[in-house]
Amino acid sequence: AMPSLPSHARIIIVGGGHVGLYLARELEASEGDFNLRIIERDEERAQFVADSLERSVVLNGDALDQDILREARNHANERPAE
């Protein structure tokens, strides 16, 4: 079971591997209205992850790069258009 999170939590997942993709899918399937961002270094994998998810934003880049982290935080602060 997923841990209890605020219904409008802003979440950044670093890595779109098996665990990151699984977590993102579980969060999307849950009842929460999460603002979810995934940072994936490999461009091909980032595209696969983006195609596999419906409501998450996938950023291609290195999570240690301050510009990518800033972009992820900025996206996480935005509410998706309904």
PDB file of N, CA, C and O in Angstrom:
ATOM      1  N   ALA A   1       0.843  -1.190   0.000  1.00  0.00           N
ATOM      2  CA  ALA A   1       0.000   0.000   0.000  1.00  0.00           C
ATOM      3  C   ALA A   1       0.877   1.239   0.000  1.00  0.00           C
ATOM      4  O   ALA A   1       1.952   1.256   0.576  1.00  0.00           O
ATOM      5  N   MET A   2       0.378   2.275  -0.655  1.00  0.00           N
ATOM      6  CA  MET A   2       1.113   3.534  -0.739  1.00  0.00           C
ATOM      7  C   MET A   2       1.021   4.250   0.611  1.00  0.00           C
ATOM      8  O   MET A   2      -0.005   4.188   1.278  1.00  0.00           O
ATOM      9  N   PRO A   3       2.099   4.922   0.998  1.00  0.00           N
ATOM     10  CA  PRO A   3       2.026   5.710   2.220  1.00  0.00           C
ATOM     11  C   PRO A   3       1.051   6.862   2.034  1.00  0.00           C
ATOM     12  O   PRO A   3       0.766   7.281   0.918  1.00  0.00           O
ATOM     13  N   SER A   4       0.540   7.376   3.124  1.00  0.00           N
ATOM     14  CA  SER A   4      -0.396   8.484   3.074  1.00  0.00           C
ATOM     15  C   SER A   4       0.350   9.764   2.698  1.00  0.00           C
ATOM     16  O   SER A   4       1.344  10.120   3.309  1.00  0.00           O
ATOM     17  N   LEU A   5      -0.135  10.425   1.649  1.00  0.00           N
ATOM     18  CA  LEU A   5       0.451  11.680   1.186  1.00  0.00           C
ATOM     19  C   LEU A   5      -0.654  12.721   1.080  1.00  0.00           C
ATOM     20  O   LEU A   5      -1.813  12.364   0.842  1.00  0.00           O
ATOM     21  N   PRO A   6      -0.320  13.993   1.222  1.00  0.00           N
ATOM     22  CA  PRO A   6      -1.342  15.019   0.995  1.00  0.00           C
ATOM     23  C   PRO A   6      -1.916  14.869  -0.411  1.00  0.00           C
ATOM     24  O   PRO A   6      -1.199  14.514  -1.344  1.00  0.00           O
ATOM     25  N   SER A   7      -3.202  15.139  -0.574  1.00  0.00           N
ATOM     26  CA  SER A   7      -3.856  14.893  -1.857  1.00  0.00           C
ATOM     27  C   SER A   7      -3.308  15.746  -2.993  1.00  0.00           C
ATOM     28  O   SER A   7      -3.461  15.397  -4.152  1.00  0.00           O
ATOM     29  N   HIS A   8      -2.661  16.865  -2.678  1.00  0.00           N
ATOM     30  CA  HIS A   8      -2.107  17.723  -3.725  1.00  0.00           C
ATOM     31  C   HIS A   8      -0.586  17.794  -3.616  1.00  0.00           C
ATOM     32  O   HIS A   8       0.008  18.832  -3.887  1.00  0.00           O
ATOM     33  N   ALA A   9       0.045  16.707  -3.242  1.00  0.00           N
ATOM     34  CA  ALA A   9       1.495  16.693  -3.052  1.00  0.00           C
ATOM     35  C   ALA A   9       2.224  16.940  -4.370  1.00  0.00           C
ATOM     36  O   ALA A   9       1.797  16.494  -5.427  1.00  0.00           O
ATOM     37  N   ARG A  10       3.324  17.648  -4.294  1.00  0.00           N
ATOM     38  CA  ARG A  10       4.221  17.853  -5.429  1.00  0.00           C
ATOM     39  C   ARG A  10       5.366  16.865  -5.254  1.00  0.00           C
ATOM     40  O   ARG A  10       6.077  16.923  -4.260  1.00  0.00           O
ATOM     41  N   ILE A  11       5.537  15.966  -6.224  1.00  0.00           N
ATOM     42  CA  ILE A  11       6.495  14.873  -6.088  1.00  0.00           C
ATOM     43  C   ILE A  11       7.450  14.882  -7.266  1.00  0.00           C
ATOM     44  O   ILE A  11       7.028  14.986  -8.417  1.00  0.00           O
ATOM     45  N   ILE A  12       8.746  14.761  -6.967  1.00  0.00           N
ATOM     46  CA  ILE A  12       9.767  14.613  -8.007  1.00  0.00           C
ATOM     47  C   ILE A  12      10.426  13.260  -7.798  1.00  0.00           C
ATOM     48  O   ILE A  12      10.934  12.965  -6.714  1.00  0.00           O
ATOM     49  N   ILE A  13      10.401  12.430  -8.837  1.00  0.00           N
ATOM     50  CA  ILE A  13      11.046  11.114  -8.805  1.00  0.00           C
ATOM     51  C   ILE A  13      12.316  11.222  -9.629  1.00  0.00           C
ATOM     52  O   ILE A  13      12.288  11.671 -10.781  1.00  0.00           O
ATOM     53  N   VAL A  14      13.432  10.819  -9.054  1.00  0.00           N
ATOM     54  CA  VAL A  14      14.700  10.821  -9.766  1.00  0.00           C
ATOM     55  C   VAL A  14      14.935   9.416 -10.308  1.00  0.00           C
ATOM     56  O   VAL A  14      15.082   8.465  -9.551  1.00  0.00           O
ATOM     57  N   GLY A  15      14.920   9.300 -11.618  1.00  0.00           N
ATOM     58  CA  GLY A  15      15.151   8.018 -12.279  1.00  0.00           C
ATOM     59  C   GLY A  15      13.859   7.394 -12.761  1.00  0.00           C
ATOM     60  O   GLY A  15      12.912   7.238 -11.994  1.00  0.00           O
ATOM     61  N   GLY A  16      13.823   7.080 -14.035  1.00  0.00           N
ATOM     62  CA  GLY A  16      12.655   6.454 -14.635  1.00  0.00           C
ATOM     63  C   GLY A  16      12.877   4.985 -14.924  1.00  0.00           C
ATOM     64  O   GLY A  16      12.315   4.453 -15.882  1.00  0.00           O
ATOM     65  N   GLY A  17      13.684   4.337 -14.091  1.00  0.00           N
ATOM     66  CA  GLY A  17      13.898   2.900 -14.242  1.00  0.00           C
ATOM     67  C   GLY A  17      12.671   2.135 -13.787  1.00  0.00           C
ATOM     68  O   GLY A  17      11.576   2.699 -13.642  1.00  0.00           O
ATOM     69  N   HIS A  18      12.835   0.851 -13.545  1.00  0.00           N
ATOM     70  CA  HIS A  18      11.695   0.007 -13.159  1.00  0.00           C
ATOM     71  C   HIS A  18      11.008   0.524 -11.898  1.00  0.00           C
ATOM     72  O   HIS A  18       9.777   0.599 -11.846  1.00  0.00           O
ATOM     73  N   VAL A  19      11.769   0.893 -10.887  1.00  0.00           N
ATOM     74  CA  VAL A  19      11.191   1.342  -9.626  1.00  0.00           C
ATOM     75  C   VAL A  19      10.529   2.711  -9.789  1.00  0.00           C
ATOM     76  O   VAL A  19       9.399   2.926  -9.343  1.00  0.00           O
ATOM     77  N   GLY A  20      11.204   3.647 -10.445  1.00  0.00           N
ATOM     78  CA  GLY A  20      10.634   4.971 -10.649  1.00  0.00           C
ATOM     79  C   GLY A  20       9.353   4.929 -11.473  1.00  0.00           C
ATOM     80  O   GLY A  20       8.377   5.606 -11.155  1.00  0.00           O
ATOM     81  N   LEU A  21       9.345   4.114 -12.536  1.00  0.00           N
ATOM     82  CA  LEU A  21       8.157   3.998 -13.377  1.00  0.00           C
ATOM     83  C   LEU A  21       7.022   3.331 -12.609  1.00  0.00           C
ATOM     84  O   LEU A  21       5.871   3.765 -12.685  1.00  0.00           O
ATOM     85  N   TYR A  22       7.348   2.296 -11.850  1.00  0.00           N
ATOM     86  CA  TYR A  22       6.333   1.620 -11.034  1.00  0.00           C
ATOM     87  C   TYR A  22       5.700   2.603 -10.038  1.00  0.00           C
ATOM     88  O   TYR A  22       4.480   2.676  -9.910  1.00  0.00           O
ATOM     89  N   LEU A  23       6.540   3.357  -9.348  1.00  0.00           N
ATOM     90  CA  LEU A  23       6.048   4.327  -8.372  1.00  0.00           C
ATOM     91  C   LEU A  23       5.154   5.367  -9.044  1.00  0.00           C
ATOM     92  O   LEU A  23       4.075   5.701  -8.547  1.00  0.00           O
ATOM     93  N   ALA A  24       5.583   5.874 -10.191  1.00  0.00           N
ATOM     94  CA  ALA A  24       4.788   6.867 -10.911  1.00  0.00           C
ATOM     95  C   ALA A  24       3.440   6.288 -11.328  1.00  0.00           C
ATOM     96  O   ALA A  24       2.401   6.950 -11.197  1.00  0.00           O
ATOM     97  N   ARG A  25       3.430   5.061 -11.812  1.00  0.00           N
ATOM     98  CA  ARG A  25       2.167   4.419 -12.206  1.00  0.00           C
ATOM     99  C   ARG A  25       1.243   4.244 -11.005  1.00  0.00           C
ATOM    100  O   ARG A  25       0.037   4.467 -11.096  1.00  0.00           O
ATOM    101  N   GLU A  26       1.808   3.837  -9.878  1.00  0.00           N
ATOM    102  CA  GLU A  26       1.004   3.661  -8.662  1.00  0.00           C
ATOM    103  C   GLU A  26       0.418   4.999  -8.206  1.00  0.00           C
ATOM    104  O   GLU A  26      -0.739   5.073  -7.808  1.00  0.00           O
ATOM    105  N   LEU A  27       1.220   6.050  -8.261  1.00  0.00           N
ATOM    106  CA  LEU A  27       0.730   7.371  -7.857  1.00  0.00           C
ATOM    107  C   LEU A  27      -0.350   7.864  -8.807  1.00  0.00           C
ATOM    108  O   LEU A  27      -1.357   8.426  -8.373  1.00  0.00           O
ATOM    109  N   GLU A  28      -0.165   7.644 -10.104  1.00  0.00           N
ATOM    110  CA  GLU A  28      -1.191   8.055 -11.060  1.00  0.00           C
ATOM    111  C   GLU A  28      -2.497   7.284 -10.848  1.00  0.00           C
ATOM    112  O   GLU A  28      -3.579   7.830 -11.047  1.00  0.00           O
ATOM    113  N   ALA A  29      -2.387   6.021 -10.459  1.00  0.00           N
ATOM    114  CA  ALA A  29      -3.576   5.180 -10.271  1.00  0.00           C
ATOM    115  C   ALA A  29      -4.279   5.456  -8.939  1.00  0.00           C
ATOM    116  O   ALA A  29      -5.426   5.061  -8.760  1.00  0.00           O
ATOM    117  N   SER A  30      -3.592   6.121  -8.030  1.00  0.00           N
ATOM    118  CA  SER A  30      -4.185   6.399  -6.719  1.00  0.00           C
ATOM    119  C   SER A  30      -5.194   7.531  -6.838  1.00  0.00           C
ATOM    120  O   SER A  30      -5.327   8.171  -7.880  1.00  0.00           O
ATOM    121  N   GLU A  31      -5.878   7.796  -5.765  1.00  0.00           N
ATOM    122  CA  GLU A  31      -6.920   8.819  -5.770  1.00  0.00           C
ATOM    123  C   GLU A  31      -6.382  10.231  -5.586  1.00  0.00           C
ATOM    124  O   GLU A  31      -7.116  11.186  -5.752  1.00  0.00           O
ATOM    125  N   GLY A  32      -5.108  10.369  -5.266  1.00  0.00           N
ATOM    126  CA  GLY A  32      -4.544  11.697  -5.044  1.00  0.00           C
ATOM    127  C   GLY A  32      -4.385  12.469  -6.342  1.00  0.00           C
ATOM    128  O   GLY A  32      -4.236  11.901  -7.416  1.00  0.00           O
ATOM    129  N   ASP A  33      -4.417  13.776  -6.227  1.00  0.00           N
ATOM    130  CA  ASP A  33      -4.214  14.664  -7.366  1.00  0.00           C
ATOM    131  C   ASP A  33      -2.773  15.160  -7.310  1.00  0.00           C
ATOM    132  O   ASP A  33      -2.505  16.323  -7.053  1.00  0.00           O
ATOM    133  N   PHE A  34      -1.843  14.230  -7.517  1.00  0.00           N
ATOM    134  CA  PHE A  34      -0.429  14.543  -7.355  1.00  0.00           C
ATOM    135  C   PHE A  34       0.111  15.310  -8.553  1.00  0.00           C
ATOM    136  O   PHE A  34      -0.273  15.059  -9.689  1.00  0.00           O
ATOM    137  N   ASN A  35       1.021  16.224  -8.279  1.00  0.00           N
ATOM    138  CA  ASN A  35       1.749  16.948  -9.305  1.00  0.00           C
ATOM    139  C   ASN A  35       3.095  16.238  -9.409  1.00  0.00           C
ATOM    140  O   ASN A  35       3.981  16.458  -8.598  1.00  0.00           O
ATOM    141  N   LEU A  36       3.227  15.353 -10.388  1.00  0.00           N
ATOM    142  CA  LEU A  36       4.345  14.414 -10.450  1.00  0.00           C
ATOM    143  C   LEU A  36       5.309  14.750 -11.577  1.00  0.00           C
ATOM    144  O   LEU A  36       4.900  14.948 -12.720  1.00  0.00           O
ATOM    145  N   ARG A  37       6.586  14.811 -11.234  1.00  0.00           N
ATOM    146  CA  ARG A  37       7.660  15.046 -12.197  1.00  0.00           C
ATOM    147  C   ARG A  37       8.685  13.935 -12.058  1.00  0.00           C
ATOM    148  O   ARG A  37       9.021  13.525 -10.940  1.00  0.00           O
ATOM    149  N   ILE A  38       9.206  13.462 -13.187  1.00  0.00           N
ATOM    150  CA  ILE A  38      10.230  12.418 -13.191  1.00  0.00           C
ATOM    151  C   ILE A  38      11.427  12.954 -13.955  1.00  0.00           C
ATOM    152  O   ILE A  38      11.270  13.498 -15.053  1.00  0.00           O
ATOM    153  N   ILE A  39      12.612  12.814 -13.382  1.00  0.00           N
ATOM    154  CA  ILE A  39      13.853  13.206 -14.059  1.00  0.00           C
ATOM    155  C   ILE A  39      14.555  11.927 -14.488  1.00  0.00           C
ATOM    156  O   ILE A  39      14.866  11.069 -13.649  1.00  0.00           O
ATOM    157  N   GLU A  40      14.798  11.790 -15.779  1.00  0.00           N
ATOM    158  CA  GLU A  40      15.473  10.602 -16.324  1.00  0.00           C
ATOM    159  C   GLU A  40      16.625  11.059 -17.213  1.00  0.00           C
ATOM    160  O   GLU A  40      16.446  11.896 -18.103  1.00  0.00           O
ATOM    161  N   ARG A  41      17.792  10.505 -16.978  1.00  0.00           N
ATOM    162  CA  ARG A  41      19.006  10.905 -17.687  1.00  0.00           C
ATOM    163  C   ARG A  41      19.047  10.415 -19.137  1.00  0.00           C
ATOM    164  O   ARG A  41      19.474  11.137 -20.023  1.00  0.00           O
ATOM    165  N   ASP A  42      18.603   9.181 -19.363  1.00  0.00           N
ATOM    166  CA  ASP A  42      18.673   8.579 -20.698  1.00  0.00           C
ATOM    167  C   ASP A  42      17.501   9.063 -21.559  1.00  0.00           C
ATOM    168  O   ASP A  42      16.331   8.888 -21.192  1.00  0.00           O
ATOM    169  N   GLU A  43      17.797   9.652 -22.698  1.00  0.00           N
ATOM    170  CA  GLU A  43      16.753  10.248 -23.538  1.00  0.00           C
ATOM    171  C   GLU A  43      15.733   9.220 -24.030  1.00  0.00           C
ATOM    172  O   GLU A  43      14.525   9.468 -24.000  1.00  0.00           O
ATOM    173  N   GLU A  44      16.217   8.062 -24.460  1.00  0.00           N
ATOM    174  CA  GLU A  44      15.309   7.019 -24.951  1.00  0.00           C
ATOM    175  C   GLU A  44      14.400   6.512 -23.833  1.00  0.00           C
ATOM    176  O   GLU A  44      13.190   6.324 -24.020  1.00  0.00           O
ATOM    177  N   ARG A  45      14.962   6.296 -22.659  1.00  0.00           N
ATOM    178  CA  ARG A  45      14.164   5.841 -21.518  1.00  0.00           C
ATOM    179  C   ARG A  45      13.170   6.927 -21.094  1.00  0.00           C
ATOM    180  O   ARG A  45      12.024   6.619 -20.750  1.00  0.00           O
ATOM    181  N   ALA A  46      13.603   8.184 -21.117  1.00  0.00           N
ATOM    182  CA  ALA A  46      12.709   9.284 -20.751  1.00  0.00           C
ATOM    183  C   ALA A  46      11.489   9.302 -21.677  1.00  0.00           C
ATOM    184  O   ALA A  46      10.358   9.496 -21.217  1.00  0.00           O
ATOM    185  N   GLN A  47      11.706   9.070 -22.965  1.00  0.00           N
ATOM    186  CA  GLN A  47      10.597   9.046 -23.916  1.00  0.00           C
ATOM    187  C   GLN A  47       9.664   7.873 -23.624  1.00  0.00           C
ATOM    188  O   GLN A  47       8.447   8.006 -23.648  1.00  0.00           O
ATOM    189  N   PHE A  48      10.255   6.700 -23.317  1.00  0.00           N
ATOM    190  CA  PHE A  48       9.451   5.523 -22.983  1.00  0.00           C
ATOM    191  C   PHE A  48       8.596   5.786 -21.743  1.00  0.00           C
ATOM    192  O   PHE A  48       7.411   5.471 -21.715  1.00  0.00           O
ATOM    193  N   VAL A  49       9.203   6.363 -20.715  1.00  0.00           N
ATOM    194  CA  VAL A  49       8.483   6.657 -19.477  1.00  0.00           C
ATOM    195  C   VAL A  49       7.363   7.664 -19.749  1.00  0.00           C
ATOM    196  O   VAL A  49       6.231   7.482 -19.298  1.00  0.00           O
ATOM    197  N   ALA A  50       7.666   8.702 -20.521  1.00  0.00           N
ATOM    198  CA  ALA A  50       6.645   9.710 -20.845  1.00  0.00           C
ATOM    199  C   ALA A  50       5.472   9.076 -21.592  1.00  0.00           C
ATOM    200  O   ALA A  50       4.313   9.391 -21.320  1.00  0.00           O
ATOM    201  N   ASP A  51       5.770   8.160 -22.504  1.00  0.00           N
ATOM    202  CA  ASP A  51       4.717   7.480 -23.270  1.00  0.00           C
ATOM    203  C   ASP A  51       3.915   6.515 -22.402  1.00  0.00           C
ATOM    204  O   ASP A  51       2.784   6.184 -22.739  1.00  0.00           O
ATOM    205  N   SER A  52       4.509   6.055 -21.301  1.00  0.00           N
ATOM    206  CA  SER A  52       3.873   5.069 -20.420  1.00  0.00           C
ATOM    207  C   SER A  52       2.961   5.696 -19.377  1.00  0.00           C
ATOM    208  O   SER A  52       2.213   4.982 -18.718  1.00  0.00           O
ATOM    209  N   LEU A  53       3.056   7.003 -19.205  1.00  0.00           N
ATOM    210  CA  LEU A  53       2.294   7.686 -18.158  1.00  0.00           C
ATOM    211  C   LEU A  53       1.304   8.657 -18.768  1.00  0.00           C
ATOM    212  O   LEU A  53       1.496   9.120 -19.893  1.00  0.00           O
ATOM    213  N   GLU A  54       0.263   8.970 -18.012  1.00  0.00           N
ATOM    214  CA  GLU A  54      -0.783   9.851 -18.524  1.00  0.00           C
ATOM    215  C   GLU A  54      -0.721  11.263 -17.967  1.00  0.00           C
ATOM    216  O   GLU A  54      -0.992  12.224 -18.679  1.00  0.00           O
ATOM    217  N   ARG A  55      -0.387  11.407 -16.691  1.00  0.00           N
ATOM    218  CA  ARG A  55      -0.505  12.715 -16.044  1.00  0.00           C
ATOM    219  C   ARG A  55       0.820  13.256 -15.518  1.00  0.00           C
ATOM    220  O   ARG A  55       0.841  14.295 -14.868  1.00  0.00           O
ATOM    221  N   SER A  56       1.903  12.572 -15.776  1.00  0.00           N
ATOM    222  CA  SER A  56       3.195  12.976 -15.235  1.00  0.00           C
ATOM    223  C   SER A  56       4.026  13.686 -16.299  1.00  0.00           C
ATOM    224  O   SER A  56       3.890  13.420 -17.482  1.00  0.00           O
ATOM    225  N   VAL A  57       4.893  14.576 -15.846  1.00  0.00           N
ATOM    226  CA  VAL A  57       5.834  15.246 -16.736  1.00  0.00           C
ATOM    227  C   VAL A  57       7.192  14.591 -16.556  1.00  0.00           C
ATOM    228  O   VAL A  57       7.655  14.412 -15.428  1.00  0.00           O
ATOM    229  N   VAL A  58       7.820  14.224 -17.671  1.00  0.00           N
ATOM    230  CA  VAL A  58       9.142  13.602 -17.636  1.00  0.00           C
ATOM    231  C   VAL A  58      10.146  14.595 -18.202  1.00  0.00           C
ATOM    232  O   VAL A  58       9.967  15.114 -19.303  1.00  0.00           O
ATOM    233  N   LEU A  59      11.185  14.854 -17.423  1.00  0.00           N
ATOM    234  CA  LEU A  59      12.266  15.741 -17.840  1.00  0.00           C
ATOM    235  C   LEU A  59      13.492  14.897 -18.139  1.00  0.00           C
ATOM    236  O   LEU A  59      13.876  14.049 -17.338  1.00  0.00           O
ATOM    237  N   ASN A  60      14.106  15.134 -19.292  1.00  0.00           N
ATOM    238  CA  ASN A  60      15.320  14.414 -19.663  1.00  0.00           C
ATOM    239  C   ASN A  60      16.522  15.219 -19.208  1.00  0.00           C
ATOM    240  O   ASN A  60      16.714  16.353 -19.642  1.00  0.00           O
ATOM    241  N   GLY A  61      17.300  14.648 -18.296  1.00  0.00           N
ATOM    242  CA  GLY A  61      18.482  15.329 -17.807  1.00  0.00           C
ATOM    243  C   GLY A  61      19.034  14.654 -16.574  1.00  0.00           C
ATOM    244  O   GLY A  61      18.502  13.654 -16.098  1.00  0.00           O
ATOM    245  N   ASP A  62      20.117  15.192 -16.069  1.00  0.00           N
ATOM    246  CA  ASP A  62      20.801  14.658 -14.897  1.00  0.00           C
ATOM    247  C   ASP A  62      20.250  15.328 -13.647  1.00  0.00           C
ATOM    248  O   ASP A  62      20.245  16.559 -13.543  1.00  0.00           O
ATOM    249  N   ALA A  63      19.778  14.535 -12.701  1.00  0.00           N
ATOM    250  CA  ALA A  63      19.183  15.076 -11.474  1.00  0.00           C
ATOM    251  C   ALA A  63      20.206  15.827 -10.617  1.00  0.00           C
ATOM    252  O   ALA A  63      19.820  16.538  -9.704  1.00  0.00           O
ATOM    253  N   LEU A  64      21.489  15.681 -10.909  1.00  0.00           N
ATOM    254  CA  LEU A  64      22.514  16.438 -10.186  1.00  0.00           C
ATOM    255  C   LEU A  64      22.735  17.822 -10.796  1.00  0.00           C
ATOM    256  O   LEU A  64      23.423  18.652 -10.214  1.00  0.00           O
ATOM    257  N   ASP A  65      22.145  18.052 -11.964  1.00  0.00           N
ATOM    258  CA  ASP A  65      22.260  19.334 -12.653  1.00  0.00           C
ATOM    259  C   ASP A  65      21.270  20.320 -12.024  1.00  0.00           C
ATOM    260  O   ASP A  65      20.065  20.089 -12.022  1.00  0.00           O
ATOM    261  N   GLN A  66      21.780  21.417 -11.502  1.00  0.00           N
ATOM    262  CA  GLN A  66      20.944  22.398 -10.812  1.00  0.00           C
ATOM    263  C   GLN A  66      19.853  22.973 -11.719  1.00  0.00           C
ATOM    264  O   GLN A  66      18.753  23.271 -11.256  1.00  0.00           O
ATOM    265  N   ASP A  67      20.147  23.116 -13.021  1.00  0.00           N
ATOM    266  CA  ASP A  67      19.147  23.650 -13.945  1.00  0.00           C
ATOM    267  C   ASP A  67      17.974  22.684 -14.100  1.00  0.00           C
ATOM    268  O   ASP A  67      16.820  23.097 -14.151  1.00  0.00           O
ATOM    269  N   ILE A  68      18.252  21.388 -14.160  1.00  0.00           N
ATOM    270  CA  ILE A  68      17.190  20.379 -14.270  1.00  0.00           C
ATOM    271  C   ILE A  68      16.367  20.362 -12.985  1.00  0.00           C
ATOM    272  O   ILE A  68      15.134  20.293 -13.027  1.00  0.00           O
ATOM    273  N   LEU A  69      17.029  20.417 -11.837  1.00  0.00           N
ATOM    274  CA  LEU A  69      16.302  20.443 -10.567  1.00  0.00           C
ATOM    275  C   LEU A  69      15.422  21.687 -10.465  1.00  0.00           C
ATOM    276  O   LEU A  69      14.278  21.617 -10.018  1.00  0.00           O
ATOM    277  N   ARG A  70      15.942  22.802 -10.903  1.00  0.00           N
ATOM    278  CA  ARG A  70      15.162  24.047 -10.881  1.00  0.00           C
ATOM    279  C   ARG A  70      13.941  23.918 -11.798  1.00  0.00           C
ATOM    280  O   ARG A  70      12.830  24.294 -11.430  1.00  0.00           O
ATOM    281  N   GLU A  71      14.144  23.354 -12.984  1.00  0.00           N
ATOM    282  CA  GLU A  71      13.031  23.159 -13.916  1.00  0.00           C
ATOM    283  C   GLU A  71      11.980  22.217 -13.319  1.00  0.00           C
ATOM    284  O   GLU A  71      10.781  22.468 -13.421  1.00  0.00           O
ATOM    285  N   ALA A  72      12.437  21.141 -12.676  1.00  0.00           N
ATOM    286  CA  ALA A  72      11.505  20.196 -12.054  1.00  0.00           C
ATOM    287  C   ALA A  72      10.717  20.877 -10.938  1.00  0.00           C
ATOM    288  O   ALA A  72       9.508  20.689 -10.824  1.00  0.00           O
ATOM    289  N   ARG A  73      11.393  21.679 -10.125  1.00  0.00           N
ATOM    290  CA  ARG A  73      10.699  22.395  -9.056  1.00  0.00           C
ATOM    291  C   ARG A  73       9.694  23.387  -9.634  1.00  0.00           C
ATOM    292  O   ARG A  73       8.581  23.518  -9.141  1.00  0.00           O
ATOM    293  N   ASN A  74      10.081  24.091 -10.693  1.00  0.00           N
ATOM    294  CA  ASN A  74       9.175  25.056 -11.310  1.00  0.00           C
ATOM    295  C   ASN A  74       7.955  24.354 -11.876  1.00  0.00           C
ATOM    296  O   ASN A  74       6.833  24.803 -11.687  1.00  0.00           O
ATOM    297  N   HIS A  75       8.155  23.226 -12.557  1.00  0.00           N
ATOM    298  CA  HIS A  75       7.020  22.463 -13.074  1.00  0.00           C
ATOM    299  C   HIS A  75       6.172  21.945 -11.937  1.00  0.00           C
ATOM    300  O   HIS A  75       4.952  21.889 -12.043  1.00  0.00           O
ATOM    301  N   ALA A  76       6.793  21.522 -10.857  1.00  0.00           N
ATOM    302  CA  ALA A  76       6.044  20.958  -9.728  1.00  0.00           C
ATOM    303  C   ALA A  76       5.173  22.006  -9.057  1.00  0.00           C
ATOM    304  O   ALA A  76       4.174  21.678  -8.439  1.00  0.00           O
ATOM    305  N   ASN A  77       5.534  23.272  -9.192  1.00  0.00           N
ATOM    306  CA  ASN A  77       4.732  24.337  -8.606  1.00  0.00           C
ATOM    307  C   ASN A  77       3.545  24.734  -9.462  1.00  0.00           C
ATOM    308  O   ASN A  77       2.668  25.448  -9.029  1.00  0.00           O
ATOM    309  N   GLU A  78       3.540  24.278 -10.723  1.00  0.00           N
ATOM    310  CA  GLU A  78       2.430  24.599 -11.620  1.00  0.00           C
ATOM    311  C   GLU A  78       1.321  23.578 -11.430  1.00  0.00           C
ATOM    312  O   GLU A  78       1.562  22.415 -11.193  1.00  0.00           O
ATOM    313  N   ARG A  79       0.111  24.005 -11.556  1.00  0.00           N
ATOM    314  CA  ARG A  79      -1.033  23.084 -11.530  1.00  0.00           C
ATOM    315  C   ARG A  79      -1.379  22.783 -12.983  1.00  0.00           C
ATOM    316  O   ARG A  79      -1.449  23.688 -13.807  1.00  0.00           O
ATOM    317  N   PRO A  80      -1.575  21.512 -13.319  1.00  0.00           N
ATOM    318  CA  PRO A  80      -1.917  21.181 -14.701  1.00  0.00           C
ATOM    319  C   PRO A  80      -3.268  21.775 -15.092  1.00  0.00           C
ATOM    320  O   PRO A  80      -4.160  21.917 -14.259  1.00  0.00           O
ATOM    321  N   ALA A  81      -3.403  22.126 -16.346  1.00  0.00           N
ATOM    322  CA  ALA A  81      -4.672  22.671 -16.849  1.00  0.00           C
ATOM    323  C   ALA A  81      -5.709  21.561 -16.875  1.00  0.00           C
ATOM    324  O   ALA A  81      -5.420  20.433 -17.239  1.00  0.00           O
ATOM    325  N   GLU A  82      -6.899  21.887 -16.464  1.00  0.00           N
ATOM    326  CA  GLU A  82      -7.988  20.895 -16.464  1.00  0.00           C
ATOM    327  C   GLU A  82      -8.658  20.898 -17.812  1.00  0.00           C
ATOM    328  O   GLU A  82      -8.874  21.834 -18.452  1.00  0.00           O
TER     329      GLU A  82
END
